[in-house]
């Protein structure tokens, strides 16, 4: 599961995070149903991942100066 790997959490914990809006990007359901999967906007996710990469690069550069 992508979220488990990306945010180091169990599947149960990850399942509760969208409801509480505790993910690093906004999550929503496309239809009003508790059984509908939670979705995230791919552009929001890409922006978040780019920011993580940039921070990792800054950290790496500081360690390797």
Short mmCIF file of N, CA and C in Angstrom, two decimals, residues 9-45:
data_model
loop_
_atom_site.label_atom_id
_atom_site.label_comp_id
_atom_site.label_asym_id
_atom_site.label_seq_id
_atom_site.Cartn_x
_atom_site.Cartn_y
_atom_site.Cartn_z
N UNK A 9 3.23 4.00 8.43
CA UNK A 9 2.12 3.73 9.34
C UNK A 9 1.47 2.40 8.95
N UNK A 10 0.76 1.84 9.89
CA UNK A 10 0.04 0.61 9.59
C UNK A 10 -1.18 0.93 8.73
N UNK A 11 -1.72 -0.08 8.09
CA UNK A 11 -2.88 0.13 7.24
C UNK A 11 -4.06 0.67 8.05
N UNK A 12 -4.23 0.20 9.26
CA UNK A 12 -5.33 0.68 10.11
C UNK A 12 -5.16 2.17 10.44
N UNK A 13 -3.94 2.56 10.79
CA UNK A 13 -3.67 3.96 11.10
C UNK A 13 -3.89 4.83 9.87
N UNK A 14 -3.39 4.36 8.75
CA UNK A 14 -3.54 5.13 7.50
C UNK A 14 -5.01 5.29 7.15
N UNK A 15 -5.81 4.27 7.38
CA UNK A 15 -7.23 4.34 7.06
C UNK A 15 -7.95 5.40 7.87
N UNK A 16 -7.48 5.71 9.07
CA UNK A 16 -8.14 6.71 9.91
C UNK A 16 -7.65 8.13 9.64
N UNK A 17 -6.50 8.28 9.02
CA UNK A 17 -5.93 9.62 8.80
C UNK A 17 -6.72 10.51 7.86
N UNK A 18 -7.24 10.02 6.74
CA UNK A 18 -8.01 10.94 5.87
C UNK A 18 -9.22 11.52 6.58
N UNK A 19 -9.91 10.70 7.35
CA UNK A 19 -11.10 11.16 8.06
C UNK A 19 -10.76 12.32 8.99
N UNK A 20 -9.62 12.26 9.62
CA UNK A 20 -9.19 13.32 10.54
C UNK A 20 -8.37 14.39 9.81
N UNK A 21 -8.22 14.26 8.50
CA UNK A 21 -7.40 15.18 7.69
C UNK A 21 -5.99 15.27 8.27
N UNK A 22 -5.39 14.12 8.58
CA UNK A 22 -4.06 14.05 9.16
C UNK A 22 -3.03 13.56 8.16
N UNK A 23 -3.32 13.62 6.89
CA UNK A 23 -2.34 13.30 5.86
C UNK A 23 -1.67 14.61 5.45
N UNK A 24 -0.49 14.53 4.87
CA UNK A 24 0.19 15.77 4.47
C UNK A 24 -0.41 16.45 3.24
N UNK A 25 -1.42 15.84 2.64
CA UNK A 25 -2.15 16.44 1.52
C UNK A 25 -3.64 16.25 1.78
N UNK A 26 -4.48 17.13 1.23
CA UNK A 26 -5.92 16.97 1.43
C UNK A 26 -6.45 15.66 0.83
N UNK A 27 -7.36 15.02 1.54
CA UNK A 27 -7.98 13.79 1.06
C UNK A 27 -9.49 13.99 0.99
N UNK A 28 -10.12 13.31 0.06
CA UNK A 28 -11.56 13.45 -0.12
C UNK A 28 -12.13 12.17 -0.71
N UNK A 29 -13.44 12.04 -0.61
CA UNK A 29 -14.14 10.95 -1.27
C UNK A 29 -14.90 11.54 -2.45
N UNK A 30 -14.87 10.86 -3.57
CA UNK A 30 -15.52 11.38 -4.78
C UNK A 30 -17.04 11.28 -4.69
N UNK A 31 -17.53 10.37 -3.87
CA UNK A 31 -18.98 10.23 -3.65
C UNK A 31 -19.24 10.18 -2.15
N UNK A 32 -20.44 10.52 -1.76
CA UNK A 32 -20.80 10.51 -0.34
C UNK A 32 -21.17 9.10 0.11
N UNK A 33 -20.16 8.32 0.41
CA UNK A 33 -20.35 6.96 0.88
C UNK A 33 -19.17 6.59 1.76
N UNK A 34 -19.46 5.97 2.88
CA UNK A 34 -18.37 5.57 3.77
C UNK A 34 -17.53 4.47 3.14
N UNK A 35 -18.08 3.79 2.15
CA UNK A 35 -17.35 2.71 1.49
C UNK A 35 -16.50 3.22 0.33
N UNK A 36 -16.69 4.45 -0.07
CA UNK A 36 -15.91 5.01 -1.17
C UNK A 36 -14.45 5.17 -0.74
N UNK A 37 -13.53 4.94 -1.63
CA UNK A 37 -12.12 5.09 -1.27
C UNK A 37 -11.76 6.57 -1.09
N UNK A 38 -10.78 6.81 -0.23
CA UNK A 38 -10.25 8.16 -0.08
C UNK A 38 -9.33 8.44 -1.25
N UNK A 39 -9.38 9.64 -1.76
CA UNK A 39 -8.56 10.05 -2.90
C UNK A 39 -7.74 11.27 -2.51
N UNK A 40 -6.62 11.45 -3.21
CA UNK A 40 -5.84 12.67 -3.09
C UNK A 40 -5.57 13.18 -4.49
N UNK A 41 -5.46 14.47 -4.62
CA UNK A 41 -5.16 15.08 -5.91
C UNK A 41 -3.70 14.80 -6.25
N UNK A 42 -3.47 14.31 -7.44
CA UNK A 42 -2.11 13.93 -7.84
C UNK A 42 -1.18 15.15 -7.86
N UNK A 43 -1.69 16.31 -8.20
CA UNK A 43 -0.85 17.52 -8.21
C UNK A 43 -0.45 17.90 -6.78
N UNK A 44 -1.38 17.76 -5.82
CA UNK A 44 -1.05 18.04 -4.42
C UNK A 44 0.01 17.06 -3.93
N UNK A 45 -0.16 15.79 -4.28
CA UNK A 45 0.80 14.77 -3.87
C UNK A 45 2.16 15.02 -4.49
#
